[in-house]
Every structure is written in structure tokens, then in C-alpha cells.
mmCIF file of C-alpha atoms and ligand atoms in Angstrom:
data_model
loop_
_atom_site.group_PDB
_atom_site.id
_atom_site.type_symbol
_atom_site.label_atom_id
_atom_site.label_comp_id
_atom_site.label_asym_id
_atom_site.label_seq_id
_atom_site.Cartn_x
_atom_site.Cartn_y
_atom_site.Cartn_z
ATOM 1 C CA MET X 61 0.000 0.000 0.000
ATOM 2 C CA ALA X 62 1.377 3.403 -0.941
ATOM 3 C CA VAL X 63 0.750 6.345 1.358
ATOM 4 C CA PRO X 64 1.460 9.783 -0.103
ATOM 5 C CA PRO X 65 2.379 12.706 2.176
ATOM 6 C CA PHE X 66 -0.828 14.366 1.002
ATOM 7 C CA ASP X 67 -3.449 13.532 -1.591
ATOM 8 C CA LEU X 68 -4.971 16.554 -3.258
ATOM 9 C CA CYS X 69 -7.168 14.576 -5.631
ATOM 10 C CA ARG X 70 -9.238 12.779 -3.052
ATOM 11 C CA GLN X 71 -10.979 16.017 -2.099
ATOM 12 C CA LEU X 72 -12.384 16.127 -5.610
ATOM 13 C CA GLU X 73 -14.458 13.031 -4.900
ATOM 14 C CA THR X 74 -16.650 15.112 -2.599
ATOM 15 C CA MET X 75 -16.152 18.708 -3.715
ATOM 16 C CA GLY X 76 -15.518 18.059 -7.414
ATOM 17 C CA PRO X 77 -18.943 18.905 -8.843
ATOM 18 C CA ALA X 78 -19.268 22.132 -6.826
ATOM 19 C CA LEU X 79 -15.733 23.143 -7.799
ATOM 20 C CA ASP X 80 -16.421 22.420 -11.466
ATOM 21 C CA ARG X 81 -19.529 24.598 -11.406
ATOM 22 C CA ALA X 82 -17.763 27.453 -9.598
ATOM 23 C CA VAL X 83 -14.775 27.429 -11.946
ATOM 24 C CA LEU X 84 -16.926 27.274 -15.075
ATOM 25 C CA GLU X 85 -19.077 30.119 -13.826
ATOM 26 C CA VAL X 86 -16.011 32.365 -13.515
ATOM 27 C CA LEU X 87 -14.687 31.176 -16.856
ATOM 28 C CA HIS X 88 -17.934 32.124 -18.570
ATOM 29 C CA SER X 89 -18.326 35.396 -16.651
ATOM 30 C CA GLY X 90 -15.331 36.923 -18.429
ATOM 31 C CA GLN X 91 -14.293 38.585 -15.157
ATOM 32 C CA TYR X 92 -10.976 37.017 -14.214
ATOM 33 C CA ILE X 93 -9.374 39.728 -12.092
ATOM 34 C CA GLY X 94 -11.180 41.093 -9.051
ATOM 35 C CA GLY X 95 -14.946 41.353 -9.157
ATOM 36 C CA LYS X 96 -17.757 39.804 -7.213
ATOM 37 C CA VAL X 97 -16.241 36.404 -6.459
ATOM 38 C CA VAL X 98 -13.058 37.873 -4.992
ATOM 39 C CA ALA X 99 -15.037 40.316 -2.833
ATOM 40 C CA GLN X 100 -17.320 37.502 -1.685
ATOM 41 C CA PHE X 101 -14.377 35.363 -0.701
ATOM 42 C CA GLU X 102 -12.733 38.199 1.224
ATOM 43 C CA ASP X 103 -15.946 38.818 3.172
ATOM 44 C CA ALA X 104 -16.359 35.137 3.947
ATOM 45 C CA PHE X 105 -12.719 34.745 4.975
ATOM 46 C CA ALA X 106 -12.789 37.808 7.248
ATOM 47 C CA GLN X 107 -15.880 36.383 8.872
ATOM 48 C CA SER X 108 -14.237 32.994 9.418
ATOM 49 C CA VAL X 109 -11.219 34.611 11.109
ATOM 50 C CA GLY X 110 -13.395 37.098 12.972
ATOM 51 C CA THR X 111 -11.654 40.220 11.668
ATOM 52 C CA ALA X 112 -13.204 43.325 10.171
ATOM 53 C CA HIS X 113 -11.140 43.068 6.987
ATOM 54 C CA ALA X 114 -9.535 40.490 4.728
ATOM 55 C CA VAL X 115 -7.386 41.503 1.747
ATOM 56 C CA SER X 116 -6.644 38.759 -0.733
ATOM 57 C CA CYS X 117 -3.340 38.509 -2.574
ATOM 58 C CA ASN X 118 -1.212 36.209 -4.675
ATOM 59 C CA SER X 119 0.484 34.075 -1.996
ATOM 60 C CA GLY X 120 1.322 33.677 1.657
ATOM 61 C CA THR X 121 4.733 35.158 0.955
ATOM 62 C CA ASP X 122 3.142 38.267 -0.557
ATOM 63 C CA ALA X 123 0.764 38.457 2.405
ATOM 64 C CA LEU X 124 3.771 38.770 4.726
ATOM 65 C CA ILE X 125 5.491 41.326 2.490
ATOM 66 C CA LEU X 126 2.337 43.435 2.123
ATOM 67 C CA ALA X 127 1.732 43.326 5.884
ATOM 68 C CA LEU X 128 5.276 44.448 6.716
ATOM 69 C CA ARG X 129 5.171 47.183 4.074
ATOM 70 C CA ALA X 130 1.812 48.463 5.346
ATOM 71 C CA LEU X 131 3.271 48.605 8.867
ATOM 72 C CA ASP X 132 6.164 50.703 7.500
ATOM 73 C CA VAL X 133 8.760 48.094 8.384
ATOM 74 C CA GLY X 134 11.746 48.698 6.135
ATOM 75 C CA ILE X 135 15.432 49.477 5.821
ATOM 76 C CA GLY X 136 17.228 49.658 9.162
ATOM 77 C CA ASP X 137 14.443 47.883 11.028
ATOM 78 C CA GLU X 138 14.606 44.513 12.744
ATOM 79 C CA VAL X 139 11.887 41.889 13.002
ATOM 80 C CA VAL X 140 12.118 39.135 15.600
ATOM 81 C CA THR X 141 11.102 35.729 14.288
ATOM 82 C CA THR X 142 11.858 31.997 14.256
ATOM 83 C CA ALA X 143 14.377 30.154 12.074
ATOM 84 C CA PHE X 144 12.365 26.942 12.321
ATOM 85 C CA SER X 145 9.837 27.725 9.603
ATOM 86 C CA PHE X 146 9.480 27.814 5.855
ATOM 87 C CA PHE X 147 12.076 30.124 4.296
ATOM 88 C CA ALA X 148 9.446 32.687 3.210
ATOM 89 C CA THR X 149 8.900 33.795 6.816
ATOM 90 C CA ALA X 150 12.345 35.406 6.912
ATOM 91 C CA GLU X 151 12.545 36.112 3.192
ATOM 92 C CA ALA X 152 9.565 38.477 3.484
ATOM 93 C CA ILE X 153 11.371 40.462 6.197
ATOM 94 C CA SER X 154 14.413 40.803 3.955
ATOM 95 C CA ALA X 155 12.245 41.627 0.951
ATOM 96 C CA VAL X 156 11.069 44.850 2.628
ATOM 97 C CA GLY X 157 14.666 45.767 3.479
ATOM 98 C CA ALA X 158 14.524 44.849 7.164
ATOM 99 C CA ARG X 159 16.657 42.334 9.032
ATOM 100 C CA PRO X 160 15.341 39.105 10.519
ATOM 101 C CA VAL X 161 16.507 38.491 14.077
ATOM 102 C CA PHE X 162 16.148 34.838 14.937
ATOM 103 C CA VAL X 163 15.119 33.533 18.333
ATOM 104 C CA ASP X 164 15.287 29.835 19.145
ATOM 105 C CA VAL X 165 12.137 27.744 19.433
ATOM 106 C CA ASP X 166 10.641 26.120 22.504
ATOM 107 C CA PRO X 167 11.644 22.421 22.574
ATOM 108 C CA GLY X 168 8.127 21.359 23.580
ATOM 109 C CA SER X 169 6.083 23.248 20.993
ATOM 110 C CA TYR X 170 8.677 23.985 18.260
ATOM 111 C CA LEU X 171 7.267 27.532 18.258
ATOM 112 C CA LEU X 172 9.010 30.853 18.927
ATOM 113 C CA ASP X 173 10.344 30.686 22.508
ATOM 114 C CA LEU X 174 8.602 33.656 24.122
ATOM 115 C CA ASP X 175 10.990 33.421 27.087
ATOM 116 C CA GLN X 176 13.845 34.367 24.759
ATOM 117 C CA VAL X 177 12.148 37.072 22.722
ATOM 118 C CA GLU X 178 12.808 39.948 25.094
ATOM 119 C CA ALA X 179 16.582 39.431 24.955
ATOM 120 C CA ALA X 180 16.421 39.811 21.153
ATOM 121 C CA ILE X 181 14.539 43.127 21.217
ATOM 122 C CA GLY X 182 16.699 46.162 20.570
ATOM 123 C CA PRO X 183 16.292 49.823 19.573
ATOM 124 C CA ARG X 184 15.701 48.876 15.918
ATOM 125 C CA THR X 185 13.108 46.187 16.569
ATOM 126 C CA ARG X 186 9.798 47.112 14.976
ATOM 127 C CA ALA X 187 7.786 43.917 14.942
ATOM 128 C CA LEU X 188 7.405 40.322 16.042
ATOM 129 C CA LEU X 189 6.674 37.712 13.386
ATOM 130 C CA PRO X 190 5.563 34.507 15.119
ATOM 131 C CA VAL X 191 4.620 31.395 13.127
ATOM 132 C CA HIS X 192 1.825 28.996 14.051
ATOM 133 C CA LEU X 193 3.995 26.179 12.768
ATOM 134 C CA PHE X 194 2.385 22.919 11.646
ATOM 135 C CA GLY X 195 -0.975 24.411 12.690
ATOM 136 C CA ARG X 196 -0.081 24.606 16.380
ATOM 137 C CA PRO X 197 -1.202 27.968 17.778
ATOM 138 C CA LEU X 198 1.321 30.088 19.653
ATOM 139 C CA ASN X 199 0.243 31.543 23.014
ATOM 140 C CA MET X 200 -1.045 34.793 21.527
ATOM 141 C CA GLU X 201 -2.048 36.378 24.849
ATOM 142 C CA ARG X 202 1.578 36.235 25.979
ATOM 143 C CA CYS X 203 2.852 37.275 22.575
ATOM 144 C CA MET X 204 0.613 40.362 22.450
ATOM 145 C CA THR X 205 1.449 41.361 26.033
ATOM 146 C CA LEU X 206 5.133 41.161 25.183
ATOM 147 C CA ALA X 207 4.676 43.176 21.989
ATOM 148 C CA HIS X 208 2.642 45.898 23.697
ATOM 149 C CA ARG X 209 5.183 46.225 26.499
ATOM 150 C CA HIS X 210 7.822 47.072 23.882
ATOM 151 C CA GLY X 211 5.614 48.998 21.456
ATOM 152 C CA LEU X 212 6.028 46.403 18.714
ATOM 153 C CA LYS X 213 3.686 45.377 15.908
ATOM 154 C CA VAL X 214 2.731 41.735 15.502
ATOM 155 C CA VAL X 215 2.417 39.956 12.159
ATOM 156 C CA GLU X 216 1.115 36.411 12.571
ATOM 157 C CA ASP X 217 2.366 33.893 10.009
ATOM 158 C CA CYS X 218 -0.775 31.754 9.740
ATOM 159 C CA ALA X 219 0.270 30.061 6.484
ATOM 160 C CA GLN X 220 -0.006 26.603 8.057
ATOM 161 C CA ALA X 221 -2.764 27.483 10.463
ATOM 162 C CA ALA X 222 -6.045 28.286 8.716
ATOM 163 C CA GLY X 223 -8.657 26.966 11.149
ATOM 164 C CA SER X 224 -6.333 27.087 14.192
ATOM 165 C CA ARG X 225 -7.424 28.863 17.351
ATOM 166 C CA TRP X 226 -5.737 30.160 20.450
ATOM 167 C CA ALA X 227 -7.987 30.397 23.524
ATOM 168 C CA GLY X 228 -10.967 29.744 21.263
ATOM 169 C CA ARG X 229 -10.234 32.679 18.942
ATOM 170 C CA PRO X 230 -8.978 32.073 15.390
ATOM 171 C CA VAL X 231 -5.322 32.833 14.719
ATOM 172 C CA GLY X 232 -4.842 35.770 12.391
ATOM 173 C CA GLY X 233 -7.155 37.925 14.506
ATOM 174 C CA TRP X 234 -4.783 38.413 17.444
ATOM 175 C CA GLY X 235 -1.921 40.384 15.933
ATOM 176 C CA ASP X 236 -2.029 43.618 13.949
ATOM 177 C CA VAL X 237 -2.140 41.481 10.806
ATOM 178 C CA GLY X 238 -2.625 37.783 10.051
ATOM 179 C CA CYS X 239 -1.050 36.271 6.923
ATOM 180 C CA PHE X 240 -2.501 33.177 5.271
ATOM 181 C CA SER X 241 -1.386 30.992 2.381
ATOM 182 C CA PHE X 242 -3.652 28.970 0.110
ATOM 183 C CA PHE X 243 -0.837 26.884 -1.363
ATOM 184 C CA PRO X 244 -2.516 23.569 -2.239
ATOM 185 C CA THR X 245 -1.084 21.598 0.708
ATOM 186 C CA LYS X 246 -2.146 24.118 3.358
ATOM 187 C CA ASN X 247 -5.290 23.598 5.434
ATOM 188 C CA LEU X 248 -7.306 25.676 2.980
ATOM 189 C CA GLY X 249 -5.746 25.036 -0.405
ATOM 190 C CA ALA X 250 -6.438 26.743 -3.724
ATOM 191 C CA ALA X 251 -5.821 25.160 -7.116
ATOM 192 C CA GLY X 252 -2.604 27.136 -7.346
ATOM 193 C CA ASP X 253 -1.124 30.039 -5.430
ATOM 194 C CA GLY X 254 -3.123 32.373 -3.244
ATOM 195 C CA GLY X 255 -2.979 34.274 0.013
ATOM 196 C CA CYS X 256 -4.926 36.566 2.296
ATOM 197 C CA ILE X 257 -4.250 39.160 4.981
ATOM 198 C CA THR X 258 -6.589 39.738 7.902
ATOM 199 C CA THR X 259 -6.771 42.820 10.118
ATOM 200 C CA ASN X 260 -9.160 44.875 12.213
ATOM 201 C CA ASP X 261 -7.461 48.141 11.247
ATOM 202 C CA PRO X 262 -9.249 49.798 8.305
ATOM 203 C CA ARG X 263 -6.247 52.019 7.517
ATOM 204 C CA LEU X 264 -3.913 49.023 7.328
ATOM 205 C CA ALA X 265 -6.413 47.115 5.212
ATOM 206 C CA GLN X 266 -6.607 50.007 2.769
ATOM 207 C CA ARG X 267 -2.818 50.291 2.540
ATOM 208 C CA MET X 268 -2.415 46.576 1.885
ATOM 209 C CA ARG X 269 -5.170 46.689 -0.699
ATOM 210 C CA GLU X 270 -3.374 49.492 -2.532
ATOM 211 C CA LEU X 271 0.089 47.925 -2.234
ATOM 212 C CA ALA X 272 -1.245 44.706 -3.766
ATOM 213 C CA VAL X 273 -2.227 46.682 -6.883
ATOM 214 C CA HIS X 274 0.881 48.756 -7.623
ATOM 215 C CA GLY X 275 0.221 51.153 -4.747
ATOM 216 C CA MET X 276 -2.778 52.381 -6.688
ATOM 217 C CA ALA X 277 -5.427 54.323 -4.739
ATOM 218 C CA GLU X 278 -7.684 55.005 -7.698
ATOM 219 C CA ARG X 279 -7.214 54.152 -11.312
ATOM 220 C CA TYR X 280 -3.713 55.202 -12.408
ATOM 221 C CA VAL X 281 -3.103 57.246 -9.266
ATOM 222 C CA HIS X 282 -0.201 55.656 -7.365
ATOM 223 C CA ASN X 283 0.489 56.481 -3.716
ATOM 224 C CA ALA X 284 3.333 54.053 -3.223
ATOM 225 C CA LEU X 285 5.591 51.598 -5.005
ATOM 226 C CA GLY X 286 3.655 48.379 -4.679
ATOM 227 C CA TYR X 287 3.310 44.977 -6.283
ATOM 228 C CA ASN X 288 1.151 43.024 -8.655
ATOM 229 C CA SER X 289 -0.295 40.634 -6.103
ATOM 230 C CA ARG X 290 -3.876 39.712 -6.725
ATOM 231 C CA LEU X 291 -5.900 36.606 -6.017
ATOM 232 C CA ASP X 292 -7.322 35.299 -9.311
ATOM 233 C CA ALA X 293 -11.095 35.149 -9.535
ATOM 234 C CA LEU X 294 -10.748 31.454 -10.420
ATOM 235 C CA GLN X 295 -8.869 30.815 -7.184
ATOM 236 C CA ALA X 296 -11.376 32.854 -5.190
ATOM 237 C CA ALA X 297 -14.161 30.693 -6.647
ATOM 238 C CA VAL X 298 -12.342 27.504 -5.617
ATOM 239 C CA LEU X 299 -11.694 28.898 -2.147
ATOM 240 C CA LEU X 300 -15.318 30.013 -1.723
ATOM 241 C CA VAL X 301 -16.424 26.431 -2.290
ATOM 242 C CA LYS X 302 -13.829 25.034 0.101
ATOM 243 C CA LEU X 303 -14.016 27.590 2.932
ATOM 244 C CA PRO X 304 -17.273 26.246 4.436
ATOM 245 C CA CYS X 305 -15.583 22.813 4.569
ATOM 246 C CA LEU X 306 -12.559 24.117 6.516
ATOM 247 C CA PRO X 307 -13.923 23.228 9.987
ATOM 248 C CA SER X 308 -14.670 19.647 8.934
ATOM 249 C CA LEU X 309 -11.317 19.330 7.127
ATOM 250 C CA VAL X 310 -9.541 20.509 10.275
ATOM 251 C CA HIS X 311 -11.656 18.162 12.386
ATOM 252 C CA ALA X 312 -10.536 15.240 10.218
ATOM 253 C CA ARG X 313 -6.888 16.264 10.712
ATOM 254 C CA GLN X 314 -7.450 16.431 14.469
ATOM 255 C CA GLN X 315 -8.884 12.929 14.454
ATOM 256 C CA HIS X 316 -5.917 11.582 12.492
ATOM 257 C CA ALA X 317 -3.547 13.278 14.943
ATOM 258 C CA GLU X 318 -5.354 11.720 17.881
ATOM 259 C CA ALA X 319 -5.256 8.295 16.269
ATOM 260 C CA TYR X 320 -1.542 8.601 15.423
ATOM 261 C CA GLY X 321 -0.916 9.749 18.984
ATOM 262 C CA ARG X 322 -2.763 6.778 20.498
ATOM 263 C CA ALA X 323 -1.155 4.208 18.212
ATOM 264 C CA LEU X 324 2.380 5.533 18.675
ATOM 265 C CA ALA X 325 2.193 6.414 22.374
ATOM 266 C CA ARG X 326 4.326 3.553 23.618
ATOM 267 C CA VAL X 327 6.739 3.266 20.720
ATOM 268 C CA SER X 328 10.279 3.857 21.907
ATOM 269 C CA GLY X 329 12.855 5.891 20.020
ATOM 270 C CA LEU X 330 10.188 8.394 19.088
ATOM 271 C CA VAL X 331 9.039 11.727 20.482
ATOM 272 C CA LEU X 332 5.461 12.604 19.575
ATOM 273 C CA PRO X 333 4.017 16.089 19.217
ATOM 274 C CA ARG X 334 2.075 17.145 22.306
ATOM 275 C CA GLN X 335 -1.462 15.766 22.180
ATOM 276 C CA GLY X 336 -4.608 17.575 23.224
ATOM 277 C CA VAL X 337 -3.457 21.088 22.309
ATOM 278 C CA ALA X 338 -6.720 23.021 21.925
ATOM 279 C CA GLY X 339 -7.178 24.770 18.589
ATOM 280 C CA HIS X 340 -4.365 22.855 16.836
ATOM 281 C CA SER X 341 -5.267 22.335 13.174
ATOM 282 C CA TRP X 342 -2.559 19.722 12.481
ATOM 283 C CA ASN X 343 -1.355 20.861 9.094
ATOM 284 C CA GLN X 344 1.485 18.455 9.839
ATOM 285 C CA PHE X 345 1.969 15.608 12.296
ATOM 286 C CA VAL X 346 5.654 15.908 13.104
ATOM 287 C CA VAL X 347 7.471 13.266 15.123
ATOM 288 C CA ARG X 348 11.031 13.505 16.368
ATOM 289 C CA ILE X 349 13.549 10.694 16.145
ATOM 290 C CA PRO X 350 16.315 11.457 18.618
ATOM 291 C CA GLY X 351 19.901 10.825 17.658
ATOM 292 C CA VAL X 352 23.133 12.668 17.118
ATOM 293 C CA GLY X 353 22.904 14.240 13.676
ATOM 294 C CA PRO X 354 20.277 13.353 11.090
ATOM 295 C CA GLN X 355 21.460 9.788 10.327
ATOM 296 C CA ILE X 356 18.929 7.787 12.325
ATOM 297 C CA ARG X 357 16.043 9.975 11.208
ATOM 298 C CA ASN X 358 17.167 9.651 7.598
ATOM 299 C CA GLN X 359 17.493 5.887 7.948
ATOM 300 C CA VAL X 360 13.935 5.654 9.287
ATOM 301 C CA ARG X 361 12.722 7.832 6.460
ATOM 302 C CA ASP X 362 14.407 5.605 3.855
ATOM 303 C CA THR X 363 12.965 2.447 5.396
ATOM 304 C CA LEU X 364 9.483 3.983 5.342
ATOM 305 C CA GLN X 365 9.986 5.034 1.747
ATOM 306 C CA GLN X 366 10.786 1.417 0.799
ATOM 307 C CA GLN X 367 7.372 0.456 2.177
ATOM 308 C CA GLY X 368 5.643 3.105 0.101
ATOM 309 C CA ILE X 369 5.232 5.475 3.035
ATOM 310 C CA ASN X 370 6.146 8.969 1.953
ATOM 311 C CA THR X 371 7.270 11.314 4.675
ATOM 312 C CA ILE X 372 8.645 14.828 4.394
ATOM 313 C CA ILE X 373 11.208 16.701 6.457
ATOM 314 C CA TYR X 374 9.960 20.146 7.453
ATOM 315 C CA TYR X 375 12.657 21.568 7.546
ATOM 316 C CA PRO X 376 16.075 19.955 7.034
ATOM 317 C CA ILE X 377 18.110 23.191 7.081
ATOM 318 C CA PRO X 378 17.009 25.922 9.483
ATOM 319 C CA ILE X 379 16.648 29.360 7.939
ATOM 320 C CA HIS X 380 19.625 30.866 9.799
ATOM 321 C CA ARG X 381 21.893 28.148 8.374
ATOM 322 C CA GLN X 382 20.808 28.660 4.773
ATOM 323 C CA GLN X 383 23.417 29.835 2.297
ATOM 324 C CA ALA X 384 21.184 32.796 1.437
ATOM 325 C CA TYR X 385 21.536 34.068 5.011
ATOM 326 C CA ARG X 386 25.217 33.430 5.615
ATOM 327 C CA ASN X 387 25.674 37.214 5.689
ATOM 328 C CA LEU X 388 23.677 37.388 8.921
ATOM 329 C CA GLY X 389 26.441 35.459 10.640
ATOM 330 C CA TYR X 390 24.499 32.870 12.628
ATOM 331 C CA GLY X 391 27.031 30.106 13.238
ATOM 332 C CA ILE X 392 26.468 26.456 14.058
ATOM 333 C CA GLY X 393 25.088 26.189 17.579
ATOM 334 C CA SER X 394 23.613 29.698 17.594
ATOM 335 C CA LEU X 395 20.060 28.290 17.767
ATOM 336 C CA PRO X 396 20.608 24.864 19.333
ATOM 337 C CA VAL X 397 16.985 23.696 19.625
ATOM 338 C CA THR X 398 16.187 24.699 16.052
ATOM 339 C CA GLU X 399 19.304 22.946 14.748
ATOM 340 C CA CYS X 400 18.545 19.810 16.730
ATOM 341 C CA LEU X 401 14.975 19.712 15.416
ATOM 342 C CA ALA X 402 16.181 20.045 11.827
ATOM 343 C CA ASP X 403 18.159 16.805 12.356
ATOM 344 C CA GLN X 404 15.348 14.885 14.035
ATOM 345 C CA VAL X 405 11.925 15.858 12.686
ATOM 346 C CA LEU X 406 9.853 13.772 10.316
ATOM 347 C CA SER X 407 6.346 14.621 9.089
ATOM 348 C CA LEU X 408 4.041 11.636 8.751
ATOM 349 C CA PRO X 409 1.410 11.545 6.003
ATOM 350 C CA MET X 410 -1.338 13.942 7.097
ATOM 351 C CA PHE X 411 -4.321 15.110 5.090
ATOM 352 C CA PRO X 412 -8.054 15.072 5.817
ATOM 353 C CA GLU X 413 -8.850 12.160 3.483
ATOM 354 C CA LEU X 414 -6.217 9.810 4.944
ATOM 355 C CA THR X 415 -7.881 6.428 5.553
ATOM 356 C CA ALA X 416 -7.655 4.327 8.706
ATOM 357 C CA ASP X 417 -5.868 1.625 6.667
ATOM 358 C CA GLN X 418 -3.272 4.082 5.446
ATOM 359 C CA ARG X 419 -2.757 5.375 8.967
ATOM 360 C CA GLU X 420 -2.238 1.854 10.316
ATOM 361 C CA HIS X 421 0.216 1.114 7.539
ATOM 362 C CA VAL X 422 2.188 4.202 8.556
ATOM 363 C CA VAL X 423 2.142 3.205 12.243
ATOM 364 C CA ASP X 424 3.255 -0.371 11.545
ATOM 365 C CA GLY X 425 5.901 0.826 9.128
ATOM 366 C CA LEU X 426 7.267 3.322 11.617
ATOM 367 C CA ARG X 427 7.468 0.698 14.395
ATOM 368 C CA LEU X 428 9.413 -1.608 12.114
ATOM 369 C CA ALA X 429 11.677 1.134 10.838
ATOM 370 C CA LEU X 430 12.565 2.191 14.389
ATOM 371 C CA MET X 431 13.362 -1.391 15.392
ATOM 372 C CA GLY X 432 15.698 -1.574 12.429
ATOM 373 C CA THR X 433 17.806 1.368 13.566
ATOM 374 C CA GLY X 434 19.644 -0.763 16.138
ATOM 375 C CA GLN X 435 19.782 2.214 18.471
ATOM 376 C CA PRO X 436 19.363 1.924 22.217
ATOM 377 C CA GLN X 437 15.827 3.178 22.489
ATOM 378 C CA HIS X 438 14.476 5.267 25.258
ATOM 379 C CA PRO X 439 11.272 7.196 24.918
ATOM 380 C CA GLY X 440 11.332 10.944 25.017
ATOM 381 C CA SER X 441 15.088 11.509 24.961
ATOM 382 C CA ALA X 442 15.805 15.044 25.984
ATOM 383 C CA LEU X 443 16.785 17.469 23.286
HETATM 384 C C1 LIG V 110 3.681 28.158 2.925
HETATM 385 C C2 LIG V 110 4.271 29.099 3.890
HETATM 386 C C3 LIG V 110 4.542 30.448 3.571
HETATM 387 C C4 LIG V 110 4.443 30.973 2.181
HETATM 388 O O1 LIG V 110 3.218 30.799 1.565
HETATM 389 P P1 LIG V 110 3.158 30.764 -0.045
HETATM 390 O O2 LIG V 110 1.708 30.831 -0.335
HETATM 391 O O3 LIG V 110 3.767 29.476 -0.479
HETATM 392 O O4 LIG V 110 3.903 31.944 -0.541
HETATM 393 C C5 LIG V 110 4.984 31.278 4.568
HETATM 394 N N1 LIG V 110 5.187 30.841 5.819
HETATM 395 C C6 LIG V 110 4.965 29.560 6.160
HETATM 396 C C7 LIG V 110 5.191 29.128 7.581
HETATM 397 C C8 LIG V 110 4.526 28.641 5.213
HETATM 398 O O5 LIG V 110 4.322 27.368 5.560
#
């Protein structure tokens, strides 16, 4: 039995006809940029996040760039963030001319370690850019308290966390701005690229809206140097069909996570993600395979691969150790938890339509693969 890391086609079995109709309707409307469908999606998305405004754009990366630009973060400024994330988190900070300042992650949650943030704040710090990585919500009450104490803006990277909540409130509505991605493998996936920015601040919303269309306030009147970053009407139509399904898609992920957690609870040589985290949307189910260096993890991954079980490593090289950021001067050992995680993490197949059979195949395969490592196995080895 083959188990893919995600299966984007299986959703079509249920949503296919509605998606077909929605796409054809746009195709025959002749309105491909902007228009009613895009506005409808923005309204629906704002409502789902509980913010006053949602501004759609071309990608999650653009959402971050537009948010930082609208907050006037630029050259000479610093933004405190995590290096254990997708590259775009930091890339967006650099794209606006600012400098990412990396703080290590908490070894329990893999999220920005709020205990270490204050030490990274300096006179040039303008904003915090936390990431709800793998769908796990960061403690946003603490994050906002910290930001307010230092007069900082907060941009939430919600790319992996559509449908996640902290303290019962959707992520993306806590910070000054929330940035979402509709890349096909995210919790709410388009049929291509797409993104959205949420905010309660009408002035910010207006700025982001203008920046996404060449800084244009009214036709051919440009207030700022902006971007061409629009959500296609076709994508908006796809997303409008899928948005009402988001809660049930997230619920299915939560059930898979629970089942993985139960089945793997007593397997040694494996550290599971914390179970029972309220509001976790489980974009990924990431286990940790302790060892010195990545060898054991890689061996387990290869063994799983031979059994048709496709896992992914999010992320094998932390952002601060990427060639593109060598100029920032973060040496080996500068973010020890992040670097350790990069060597040990493995994402098991996780998507709403995963079947119980597939899940069991993954669990059995993982047990076998771990036995084959020949390592002394103790559960929960400390980082
Ligand atoms: C996917 C992702 C992004 C970028 O989103 P795109 O739509 O691919 O541009 C940013 N941050 C994180 C954490 C992501 O996972």
C-alpha cells in the first residue's frame, strides 16, 4: 500500500462537482481579475477569522510582504522571528529591506520561545513575526502582552494554520495582521497560489489593498511603489467552495492526529508532538527521532519510503543556516533547539482524506523502521 504525504485529488471526490460549477461560472463570466467572487471570498474569509477586513493577494509570501510594508517596516528595522519555519517567513522580512533576528524555538512546541524574545529586542526592533507552525497555535495572549510592552507590531504567520485557534479565537485575529497561504497543501488550499491578509485596522487594510495593486489608490493614481499581487477570480471561486468545509477538514486532521498519537504512544525511540493542544489544526503531524545528527532519522525515512510510506522533512536546514543568510552570521550552535529539530523531525502523512488503513500502515511501518535502527531506544530523549 502506498501512502502519499498528502493527496490533493481525493478532495475532488466530494467537492468536485461544486468546484467544477464554480470554476466554469467564472470562466464564462469573463471577469478574471477582481470582481464579485473575490469580494465575496474576502468577506467570507474575514468572517471565518473574525476580523473586520480580509485583503486577498497572490500568496502567503506576498501576504507577509504586504503586511510588513503596510506597517512601514523597512530598511534599518529589525523583526524578531523563528528560524524553524518555511524560508518565506524570513525572506519576506528581507524583501522589505529589514533584518530578521532569529530567536530559538521552545523544545516542547517547536514555536518561537517567548521566554527568549525579550533578549532579542533592541532599539531597531519594529515587529514580532511569530509562526503557528504545523498548525499549532502560539500563546497569543503572551505574545501580544510582550509586543505591547515594547511597542512592537505583531504579524502572525498563519500560512499553516487556517482553522487554528488560540484560547478559542482564530489565529490571524490576534496580531495587527494575520497572513494566510492557500498553497494547495495548506489547510485551505487553492488550485494554485493564493494568500490573504486579515486585520481589524481599516487604515492598514486600505494600505495593503493598494500595495497589492501597484500602490494604486484610484485608477492610475499611485500612492506608493507596490506589487502586482492579486488573487485570481478562479482561485477565489475555488476557495469560496472550500471555505465552508474548513472546519470539517480541520476536524478530520485532528482525528488523524489523535489516532496517530494513540497508536504511537508507547513506541520507543520516538518523540510525539504534544497531544490535546486546543485549537491545533494539524497541518502536519511531526514526530522527532532522537539521535546525534540526522542519520537515524534519515534511515527511518528511507525504510518507510521502501514500504511506500512517503514522509517529508519540514525543515532539514534551518533558515539561519541557509546559504542565502550566511551574511547574517548565525554560526552552528547559535540556535541549538532549532538545529537539533532540523536533524530529528519527520512529518508523517497527514491530510483530511487519509484512511484508517493508510494510517495503520504508517504506524506499523514506523514501528518496524525504528526497530531496524539498532539504536538503544528510550522514549522521550531530551533534546
Ligand atoms: C507556505 C508558507 C509560507 C508561504 O506561503 P506561499 O503561499 O507558499 O507563498 C509562509 N510561511 C509559512 C510558515 C509557510 O508554511
